[in-house]
Coordinates of C-alpha atoms and ligand atoms in Angstrom, one line a residue:
M615 CA -10.6 19.2 -28.7
A616 CA -7.3 20.7 -29.8
K617 CA -5.0 18.3 -31.6
Q618 CA -2.7 16.7 -29.1
T619 CA 0.2 17.2 -31.5
A620 CA -0.3 20.8 -31.3
Q621 CA 0.9 21.2 -27.7
L622 CA 2.8 19.5 -25.0
S623 CA 1.1 18.0 -21.9
N624 CA -0.9 20.7 -20.0
V625 CA -0.6 18.4 -17.0
L626 CA 3.2 18.6 -17.2
R627 CA 3.2 22.3 -18.0
I628 CA 1.1 23.4 -15.1
T629 CA 2.2 21.1 -12.4
D630 CA 5.9 21.7 -13.1
V631 CA 6.0 25.4 -12.7
N632 CA 8.7 25.1 -10.1
D633 CA 10.6 22.7 -12.3
F634 CA 10.6 24.8 -15.4
L635 CA 13.9 25.9 -16.8
A636 CA 13.7 28.5 -19.6
P637 CA 14.8 27.0 -22.9
S638 CA 17.2 30.0 -23.4
A639 CA 19.3 28.4 -20.6
A640 CA 20.2 25.6 -23.0
C641 CA 18.4 25.7 -26.3
I642 CA 20.7 25.6 -29.3
L643 CA 18.5 27.6 -31.5
P644 CA 19.8 31.0 -30.4
L645 CA 23.3 29.8 -30.5
E646 CA 22.8 28.7 -34.1
G647 CA 21.7 32.1 -35.0
G648 CA 18.2 31.1 -35.5
A649 CA 15.0 32.3 -33.8
Q650 CA 14.8 33.0 -30.1
P651 CA 12.2 31.0 -28.2
S652 CA 8.8 32.6 -28.5
A653 CA 7.2 34.7 -25.9
K654 CA 5.1 33.0 -23.3
G655 CA 1.8 32.1 -24.7
T656 CA 2.8 31.7 -28.2
T657 CA 4.0 28.5 -29.8
A658 CA 6.8 28.0 -32.3
V659 CA 6.9 24.7 -34.1
V660 CA 10.4 23.3 -34.7
K661 CA 10.3 20.4 -37.2
V662 CA 13.3 18.1 -36.5
G663 CA 14.8 15.9 -39.2
E664 CA 14.9 12.3 -38.7
E665 CA 18.3 10.5 -38.5
P666 CA 18.8 8.3 -41.5
A667 CA 19.5 4.7 -40.3
G668 CA 23.2 4.1 -39.5
S669 CA 24.3 7.7 -39.9
V670 CA 25.0 10.6 -37.7
L671 CA 24.2 13.0 -40.5
T672 CA 20.9 14.5 -40.3
P673 CA 18.9 16.3 -42.8
I674 CA 18.0 19.8 -41.4
V675 CA 14.4 20.8 -41.8
P676 CA 13.7 24.5 -41.5
M677 CA 11.4 25.7 -38.7
E678 CA 7.8 25.7 -39.9
T679 CA 6.8 28.8 -38.1
P680 CA 9.5 31.4 -37.8
V681 CA 9.2 33.2 -34.5
S682 CA 10.4 36.6 -35.7
G683 CA 10.8 38.2 -39.1
S684 CA 12.1 35.8 -41.7
A685 CA 14.6 34.0 -39.4
K686 CA 14.5 30.3 -39.7
A687 CA 15.7 28.2 -36.8
R688 CA 17.4 25.0 -37.7
V689 CA 17.6 22.2 -35.2
T690 CA 18.3 18.5 -35.7
V691 CA 17.6 15.5 -33.5
S692 CA 21.3 15.0 -33.0
D693 CA 21.8 18.6 -31.9
C694 CA 18.9 18.8 -29.4
L695 CA 19.9 18.5 -25.8
A696 CA 16.5 17.2 -24.7
C697 CA 17.2 19.8 -22.0
S698 CA 13.6 19.8 -20.9
G699 CA 13.4 23.3 -22.3
C700 CA 10.7 22.2 -24.8
V701 CA 10.8 18.4 -25.1
T702 CA 9.7 17.7 -21.6
S703 CA 8.5 20.8 -20.0
A704 CA 8.1 24.1 -21.8
E705 CA 5.3 25.6 -23.8
T706 CA 7.5 27.7 -26.1
V707 CA 8.8 25.4 -28.6
L708 CA 7.4 22.1 -29.8
L709 CA 9.6 19.4 -31.2
S710 CA 8.0 17.2 -33.7
T711 CA 9.3 14.6 -36.0
A712 CA 8.0 12.7 -39.0
S713 CA 7.1 9.7 -36.9
L714 CA 3.4 10.1 -37.0
D715 CA 3.5 10.5 -40.8
E716 CA 5.7 7.4 -40.9
Y717 CA 3.0 5.5 -39.0
R718 CA 0.2 6.8 -41.2
S719 CA 2.0 5.9 -44.4
F720 CA 2.9 2.4 -43.2
A721 CA -0.6 1.8 -41.9
T722 CA -2.3 3.0 -45.0
Q723 CA -0.1 0.8 -47.2
N724 CA -0.4 -2.2 -44.9
A725 CA -4.2 -2.0 -44.6
A726 CA -4.4 -1.9 -48.4
S727 CA -2.1 -4.7 -49.2
K728 CA -0.3 -6.7 -46.4
S729 CA 3.3 -5.4 -46.0
E730 CA 6.4 -7.4 -46.5
R731 CA 7.5 -6.6 -43.1
F732 CA 6.4 -8.2 -39.8
S733 CA 4.7 -5.3 -38.0
I734 CA 4.8 -4.7 -34.2
V735 CA 3.2 -2.0 -32.1
A736 CA 4.5 -1.7 -28.5
L737 CA 2.3 0.1 -25.9
S738 CA 4.0 1.7 -23.0
Q739 CA 2.0 1.2 -19.7
Q740 CA 2.1 5.0 -19.1
S741 CA 0.4 5.6 -22.4
V742 CA -2.2 3.0 -21.9
A743 CA -3.0 4.6 -18.4
S744 CA -3.4 8.0 -20.0
I745 CA -5.7 6.7 -22.7
A746 CA -7.6 4.6 -20.1
V747 CA -8.3 7.7 -18.0
H748 CA -9.3 9.8 -21.1
F749 CA -12.0 7.2 -22.0
G750 CA -12.9 6.0 -18.5
L751 CA -11.6 2.5 -19.1
Q752 CA -9.3 0.1 -17.2
M753 CA -5.8 -0.7 -18.4
T754 CA -6.3 -4.2 -19.8
Q755 CA -9.6 -3.2 -21.5
T756 CA -7.8 -0.2 -23.1
A757 CA -4.9 -2.2 -24.3
R758 CA -7.1 -4.9 -25.9
K759 CA -9.3 -2.3 -27.6
L760 CA -6.2 -0.6 -28.9
A761 CA -5.1 -3.9 -30.2
T762 CA -8.4 -4.1 -32.2
F763 CA -7.6 -0.6 -33.6
F764 CA -4.0 -1.6 -34.7
R765 CA -4.6 -5.1 -35.8
R766 CA -8.0 -4.9 -37.5
R767 CA -7.8 -1.4 -38.9
H768 CA -4.2 -1.3 -39.9
G769 CA -3.2 -4.9 -40.2
I770 CA -0.5 -4.7 -37.6
D771 CA 0.7 -8.2 -36.9
I772 CA 1.2 -8.0 -33.1
V773 CA 0.6 -5.4 -30.4
I774 CA 2.8 -6.0 -27.4
D775 CA 3.1 -4.8 -23.9
L776 CA 6.3 -2.8 -23.2
S777 CA 6.7 -4.6 -19.9
L778 CA 8.4 -7.5 -21.8
P779 CA 11.5 -5.5 -23.0
R780 CA 11.3 -3.7 -19.6
Q781 CA 11.8 -7.0 -17.8
L782 CA 14.9 -7.8 -19.9
S783 CA 16.1 -4.3 -19.1
L784 CA 15.6 -4.8 -15.4
L785 CA 17.4 -8.2 -15.4
E786 CA 20.4 -6.7 -17.2
A787 CA 20.3 -3.7 -14.9
A788 CA 20.6 -5.8 -11.8
T789 CA 23.4 -7.8 -13.3
E790 CA 25.2 -4.6 -14.2
F791 CA 24.8 -3.0 -10.8
I792 CA 26.2 -6.0 -9.0
Q793 CA 29.2 -6.2 -11.4
R794 CA 29.9 -2.5 -11.0
Y795 CA 29.4 -2.5 -7.2
R796 CA 31.8 -5.4 -6.8
A797 CA 34.3 -3.6 -9.1
G798 CA 34.2 -0.6 -6.7
K799 CA 31.9 1.6 -8.7
K800 CA 29.6 2.5 -6.0
L801 CA 27.1 4.7 -7.9
T802 CA 25.0 3.8 -10.9
I803 CA 22.4 6.1 -12.4
T804 CA 19.8 4.6 -14.7
S805 CA 19.8 5.4 -18.4
A806 CA 16.1 4.7 -19.3
C807 CA 15.2 8.4 -19.6
P808 CA 16.5 10.0 -22.7
G809 CA 15.4 13.4 -21.3
W810 CA 18.3 13.3 -18.9
V811 CA 20.8 11.0 -20.7
T812 CA 20.8 13.1 -23.8
Y813 CA 21.4 16.1 -21.8
A814 CA 24.2 14.5 -19.8
E815 CA 26.0 13.2 -22.9
K816 CA 26.0 16.7 -24.4
T817 CA 26.9 18.7 -21.4
Q818 CA 28.5 16.6 -18.6
K819 CA 32.1 15.3 -18.1
D820 CA 33.4 11.8 -17.2
S821 CA 32.6 12.3 -13.5
V822 CA 29.0 12.1 -14.4
L823 CA 29.1 9.9 -17.5
D824 CA 31.0 7.1 -15.8
C825 CA 28.2 6.7 -13.4
I826 CA 25.4 6.2 -16.1
S827 CA 24.2 2.7 -16.7
S828 CA 24.8 1.2 -20.1
I829 CA 21.6 -0.7 -20.2
R830 CA 19.2 0.0 -23.0
S831 CA 15.9 1.4 -22.0
P832 CA 12.9 -0.9 -22.6
Q833 CA 12.3 0.9 -26.0
G834 CA 16.0 0.3 -27.0
I835 CA 15.7 -3.4 -26.1
L836 CA 12.3 -3.5 -28.0
G837 CA 14.3 -2.6 -31.1
S838 CA 16.8 -5.4 -30.7
M839 CA 14.4 -8.0 -29.5
A840 CA 11.8 -7.4 -32.3
P841 CA 13.1 -10.1 -34.6
H842 CA 12.6 -12.7 -31.8
L843 CA 8.9 -11.9 -31.7
R844 CA 8.2 -13.2 -35.2
P845 CA 6.5 -16.6 -35.4
S846 CA 9.1 -19.4 -36.1
G847 CA 9.8 -19.7 -39.7
D848 CA 8.7 -16.0 -40.5
R849 CA 11.8 -14.3 -41.9
R850 CA 10.2 -11.0 -43.0
P851 CA 12.0 -7.9 -41.8
V852 CA 10.4 -6.3 -38.8
W853 CA 8.7 -2.9 -38.7
V854 CA 8.5 -1.5 -35.2
C855 CA 6.4 1.4 -33.7
A856 CA 6.5 2.4 -30.0
V857 CA 3.7 4.4 -28.3
M858 CA 5.5 6.4 -25.6
P859 CA 4.7 9.0 -23.0
C860 CA 7.2 11.6 -24.2
H861 CA 8.8 13.2 -27.3
D862 CA 12.3 12.5 -25.8
K863 CA 11.8 8.8 -26.9
K864 CA 11.9 9.9 -30.5
I865 CA 15.3 11.4 -29.8
E866 CA 16.3 8.2 -28.2
A867 CA 15.2 6.1 -31.2
S868 CA 17.5 8.3 -33.4
R869 CA 20.7 7.3 -31.5
P870 CA 23.1 6.2 -34.2
E871 CA 23.8 2.8 -32.6
F872 CA 20.2 1.8 -32.5
V873 CA 20.2 0.1 -35.9
R874 CA 20.3 -3.5 -37.2
N875 CA 22.0 -5.2 -40.1
Q876 CA 19.6 -6.9 -42.5
S877 CA 20.4 -10.1 -44.3
D878 CA 20.8 -8.2 -47.6
G879 CA 23.5 -6.1 -46.1
S880 CA 21.4 -3.0 -45.6
I881 CA 21.0 -1.1 -42.3
Q882 CA 17.6 -0.5 -40.8
K883 CA 16.6 1.5 -37.7
D884 CA 15.8 -0.6 -34.6
I885 CA 12.6 1.4 -34.1
D886 CA 10.8 2.8 -37.2
C887 CA 8.7 5.2 -35.5
V888 CA 7.7 6.5 -32.0
I889 CA 4.4 8.1 -31.5
T890 CA 3.3 9.9 -28.3
T891 CA 0.1 9.1 -26.3
G892 CA -1.4 12.4 -27.5
E893 CA -0.5 11.5 -31.1
L894 CA -2.2 8.1 -30.7
L895 CA -5.4 10.0 -29.6
D896 CA -5.1 12.0 -32.7
L897 CA -4.9 8.8 -34.8
L898 CA -8.0 7.4 -33.1
T899 CA -9.9 10.6 -33.8
E900 CA -8.8 10.9 -37.5
N901 CA -9.7 7.2 -38.0
Q902 CA -13.0 7.9 -36.3
F903 CA -12.4 4.9 -34.1
D904 CA -14.8 4.6 -31.2
L905 CA -12.6 3.1 -28.5
I906 CA -15.3 2.8 -25.9
S907 CA -17.5 0.5 -27.8
A908 CA -14.7 -1.2 -29.6
E909 CA -14.3 -5.0 -29.2
Q910 CA -11.4 -6.3 -27.2
S911 CA -8.8 -8.3 -29.2
D912 CA -5.9 -10.5 -28.3
L913 CA -2.6 -8.7 -28.3
G914 CA -1.2 -11.4 -30.4
S915 CA 2.1 -11.8 -28.6
K916 CA 3.3 -15.2 -27.5
Y917 CA 4.7 -13.7 -24.3
S918 CA 2.6 -12.7 -21.2
S919 CA 4.3 -10.7 -18.5
T920 CA 1.5 -11.2 -16.0
G921 CA 1.0 -14.9 -16.6
S922 CA -2.5 -14.2 -18.0
H923 CA -4.1 -12.0 -20.6
E924 CA -4.0 -9.0 -18.2
F925 CA -2.0 -5.9 -19.1
G926 CA 0.4 -5.3 -16.3
V927 CA 2.7 -2.8 -14.8
N928 CA 6.1 -3.1 -13.0
V929 CA 5.9 -2.6 -9.3
G930 CA 7.8 0.2 -7.5
S931 CA 7.4 3.4 -9.6
S932 CA 5.6 5.0 -12.5
S933 CA 9.0 4.8 -14.5
G934 CA 9.7 1.1 -14.8
G935 CA 10.5 0.2 -11.1
Y936 CA 14.3 0.0 -11.7
A937 CA 15.4 1.1 -8.2
E938 CA 12.9 -1.4 -6.6
F939 CA 13.9 -4.4 -8.7
V940 CA 17.6 -3.8 -8.6
L941 CA 17.6 -3.3 -4.8
R942 CA 15.8 -6.6 -4.3
V943 CA 18.3 -8.4 -6.4
A944 CA 21.4 -6.7 -5.0
S945 CA 20.2 -7.1 -1.5
R946 CA 19.9 -10.8 -2.0
E947 CA 23.0 -11.3 -4.0
L948 CA 25.3 -8.9 -2.0
F949 CA 24.0 -9.2 1.5
G950 CA 21.9 -12.4 1.5
I951 CA 18.9 -10.4 2.6
E952 CA 15.5 -11.2 1.0
L953 CA 13.3 -8.1 1.0
P954 CA 9.5 -8.5 1.8
R955 CA 6.9 -8.1 -0.9
G956 CA 5.5 -4.6 -1.5
S957 CA 7.1 -1.3 -2.4
I958 CA 10.4 -0.7 -0.7
I959 CA 11.5 2.7 -2.1
T960 CA 9.0 4.7 0.1
E961 CA 10.9 7.1 2.3
K962 CA 10.1 10.7 1.1
A963 CA 13.4 12.7 0.9
S964 CA 11.8 15.8 -0.6
R965 CA 8.6 17.7 0.1
S966 CA 7.3 17.1 -3.3
G967 CA 7.9 13.3 -3.1
D968 CA 10.0 13.5 -6.2
L969 CA 13.0 12.1 -4.3
R970 CA 12.5 8.9 -2.4
T971 CA 15.0 6.6 -0.8
A972 CA 15.5 3.1 0.8
T973 CA 18.4 1.8 2.6
V974 CA 19.3 -1.8 3.3
S975 CA 22.1 -2.7 5.7
N976 CA 23.8 -5.9 6.5
K977 CA 25.1 -7.1 9.8
D978 CA 28.5 -5.5 9.2
G979 CA 27.0 -2.1 8.8
E980 CA 27.5 -2.0 5.0
A981 CA 24.6 -0.2 3.4
L982 CA 23.0 0.0 0.0
T983 CA 21.1 3.3 -0.5
F984 CA 18.7 3.5 -3.5
A985 CA 16.8 6.5 -4.7
T986 CA 14.1 7.5 -7.2
A987 CA 14.7 11.1 -8.3
Y988 CA 12.3 12.8 -10.7
G989 CA 12.4 16.2 -12.4
F990 CA 15.1 18.6 -13.4
R991 CA 15.3 20.1 -10.0
C992 CA 16.3 16.8 -8.5
L993 CA 18.6 16.2 -11.5
Q994 CA 20.5 19.4 -10.9
T995 CA 21.0 18.7 -7.2
I996 CA 22.2 15.2 -7.9
L997 CA 24.6 16.1 -10.7
R998 CA 26.1 18.7 -8.5
K999 CA 26.7 16.3 -5.7
V1000 CA 28.1 13.6 -8.2
R1001 CA 30.5 16.2 -9.6
Q1002 CA 31.6 17.1 -6.1
G1003 CA 32.0 13.4 -5.1
Q1004 CA 29.4 13.8 -2.5
C1005 CA 26.5 11.7 -3.7
K1006 CA 25.6 9.2 -1.0
Y1007 CA 23.4 7.0 -3.1
N1008 CA 24.5 3.7 -4.7
Y1009 CA 21.7 3.6 -7.3
I1010 CA 19.4 6.3 -8.7
E1011 CA 16.4 5.9 -10.9
L1012 CA 16.7 9.3 -12.4
M1013 CA 13.9 10.7 -14.7
A1014 CA 13.6 14.2 -16.3
C1015 CA 9.8 14.6 -15.6
P1016 CA 8.6 15.5 -12.2
G1017 CA 6.3 12.6 -11.1
G1018 CA 8.0 10.3 -13.6
C1019 CA 6.8 8.9 -16.8
T1020 CA 3.1 8.9 -16.1
N1021 CA 3.6 12.7 -16.3
G1022 CA 5.5 12.7 -19.6
G1023 CA 5.3 15.5 -22.0
G1024 CA 3.5 13.5 -24.7
Q1025 CA 0.7 12.3 -22.5
I1026 CA -3.0 13.4 -23.0
S1027 CA -3.6 16.9 -21.6
I1028 CA -6.7 17.8 -19.7
P1029 CA -9.4 19.7 -21.7
G1030 CA -9.1 23.5 -21.7
D1031 CA -6.0 25.5 -21.1
S1032 CA -4.0 27.2 -18.4
K1033 CA -4.8 30.8 -19.4
G1034 CA -7.7 31.4 -17.0
D1035 CA -7.7 30.6 -13.3
L1036 CA -4.3 29.2 -12.7
R1037 CA -5.1 27.8 -9.3
S1038 CA -8.1 25.9 -10.4
W1039 CA -6.2 24.7 -13.5
K1040 CA -3.5 23.4 -11.3
L1041 CA -5.9 21.6 -9.2
Q1042 CA -7.5 19.9 -12.2
A1043 CA -4.2 19.0 -13.6
D1044 CA -3.1 17.5 -10.3
N1045 CA -6.3 15.5 -10.0
H1046 CA -5.9 14.3 -13.5
L1047 CA -2.4 13.1 -12.9
K1048 CA -3.7 11.4 -9.7
N1049 CA -6.3 9.5 -11.7
V1050 CA -3.6 8.5 -14.3
N1051 CA -1.4 7.2 -11.4
S1052 CA -4.2 5.4 -9.8
V1053 CA -5.2 3.5 -12.9
F1054 CA -1.6 2.7 -13.5
H1055 CA -0.8 1.5 -9.9
N1056 CA -4.0 -0.5 -9.7
A1057 CA -3.2 -2.5 -12.8
P1058 CA -2.0 -6.1 -12.2
E1059 CA 1.7 -6.4 -11.3
V1060 CA 4.0 -8.0 -13.9
L1061 CA 5.6 -11.2 -12.6
N1062 CA 9.2 -11.5 -11.6
P1063 CA 10.9 -11.6 -15.0
L1064 CA 12.5 -14.9 -14.4
A1065 CA 9.1 -16.5 -13.5
V1066 CA 7.4 -15.5 -16.7
S1067 CA 7.3 -18.3 -19.3
G1068 CA 9.5 -17.4 -22.2
V1069 CA 11.2 -14.4 -20.7
R1070 CA 14.1 -16.3 -19.2
E1071 CA 14.7 -18.1 -22.6
L1072 CA 14.5 -14.8 -24.5
Y1073 CA 16.9 -13.2 -22.0
N1074 CA 19.3 -16.1 -22.3
A1075 CA 19.1 -15.9 -26.1
M1076 CA 19.9 -12.2 -26.0
V1077 CA 22.7 -12.6 -23.6
K1078 CA 24.2 -15.3 -25.9
E1079 CA 23.8 -12.8 -28.7
L1080 CA 25.6 -10.2 -26.6
T1081 CA 28.6 -12.4 -25.9
N1082 CA 28.7 -13.3 -29.6
S1083 CA 28.6 -9.8 -30.8
D1084 CA 30.6 -6.6 -30.3
G1085 CA 29.8 -6.7 -26.5
L1086 CA 27.2 -3.9 -26.7
K1087 CA 24.2 -5.3 -28.5
P1088 CA 21.4 -6.1 -27.9
L1089 CA 21.0 -5.1 -24.3
R1090 CA 23.5 -2.4 -23.9
M1091 CA 24.4 1.0 -25.4
P1092 CA 27.5 3.2 -25.2
I1093 CA 27.3 6.3 -23.0
Q1094 CA 29.6 8.9 -24.2
S1095 CA 30.2 12.5 -24.7
R1096 CA 28.4 13.7 -27.8
Q1097 CA 29.2 16.9 -29.7
T1098 CA 26.6 19.5 -30.4
N1099 CA 26.9 22.5 -32.7
G1100 CA 28.4 25.3 -30.7
I1101 CA 27.1 24.5 -27.2
G1102 CA 29.2 26.2 -24.7
S1103 CA 29.4 25.2 -21.1
L1104 CA 26.1 25.3 -19.3
S1105 CA 25.8 25.9 -15.7
W1106 CA 23.2 24.1 -13.7
Ligands
SF4_2451 S1 14.7 20.4 -25.9 FE1 16.2 20.7 -27.7 S2 15.1 22.1 -29.1 FE2 14.0 22.2 -27.1 S3 14.9 23.9 -26.0 FE3 16.1 22.1 -25.4 S4 17.8 22.0 -26.8 FE4 16.3 23.4 -27.7
SF4_2452 S1 10.9 10.8 -17.3 FE1 9.8 9.3 -18.7 S2 8.3 10.5 -19.8 FE2 9.8 12.0 -18.9 S3 11.3 12.4 -20.5 FE3 12.1 10.6 -19.1 S4 11.5 8.8 -20.1 FE4 10.2 10.5 -21.0

């Protein structure tokens, strides 16, 4: 099988043909005088420098494979728009970072002699679903077998379920929405997807930026909560790796504000490395680890988001269930209406199903309209309406990938390639995505965050830290216009 790091998700590539936007519409490479994106069918590999902790300066690493002549394209994580031109959708340019090497080097050292850092690997539910389908396993089995790989092979201290930081993110998102709504800010757009937030920060004006939530994504909160996961009395600095469904999360981890101060005065990244699902499959292969026959291990975390040893998912969507959760809380707090159990964001507002809505009205006729909107097509339409002041939604769970995070660009691709019969390839890819979604949605639901032992305490501790600090950490992040090298105005 081709190395997963050598290409982006075939599922995404083939099912998103309608959603695809040519990289040349936004990619900075041509603007910097570097190489043009390669012709369809060829692959140019851009190696992107990692942000040093606490600095916005980035070492620029030359392109590994020049596309034409001797030209070397140069791109940095801080320059990339995450425009979906290559990070989330295209087949022309592959963005890679040193994250996998960072993991390998830590794991090798740690397996040989226990590291002086408390190590944490966090598994996103979407990645576990993708691995589960690949090996024909169920979610909990897969997570527990992966725990065996990380803990026994590489001496990782704990493997956690990303639903724990997601629950903290949801709680804070509901609080923020209610505060904003009461303050007259009638539209909030989620910030959990770096694929769209990075793009917005580099191309959009205040009319859009002011609507974006300031809540950290689950990965962002993972970084700030990591020290809380150490056993009491363990003061070792933490080392954190997240397994995520897209390359965009590597860009998110490089945000300059995602760093922590160490007791010795040094600054360390919140998240040390992000590896995609496909890269995890590469790791299993190169370590000759037989996941199917592997034993299942305890994940090693003191928190359980499902109230048992099951590996759970958030109800409502494949992308964290933000709209679902926030609508429930807002409906109760603002209208006194308790919504019934079961998914509520169900009404299809587009043929593809990538736009879904739900409206709750009170007896005075005041309405809350929430939406989930996935893919750059939806994104373009929504941004246009926001700029024109015509957006009718109060809350939008906005994600760059069509179909949401189970269809992220870093997920495992189906075997083969799309160069043969396009129709049958698309069918296979659609079926594969359906299988991933089915495994994902059949996993146990995580409990209401406030009902999970330990989560309320952790949330309260972090909120207290929030009020004691500069007002942003550890649950929030600034949304602001960020400069790129020479990007002009882009029309969408
Ligand atoms: S995601 Fe970044 S590197 Fe890729 S095309 Fe867009 S701007 Fe260029
Ligand atoms: S939708 Fe999800 S998988 Fe896709 S870029 Fe955004 S966060 Fe990543």
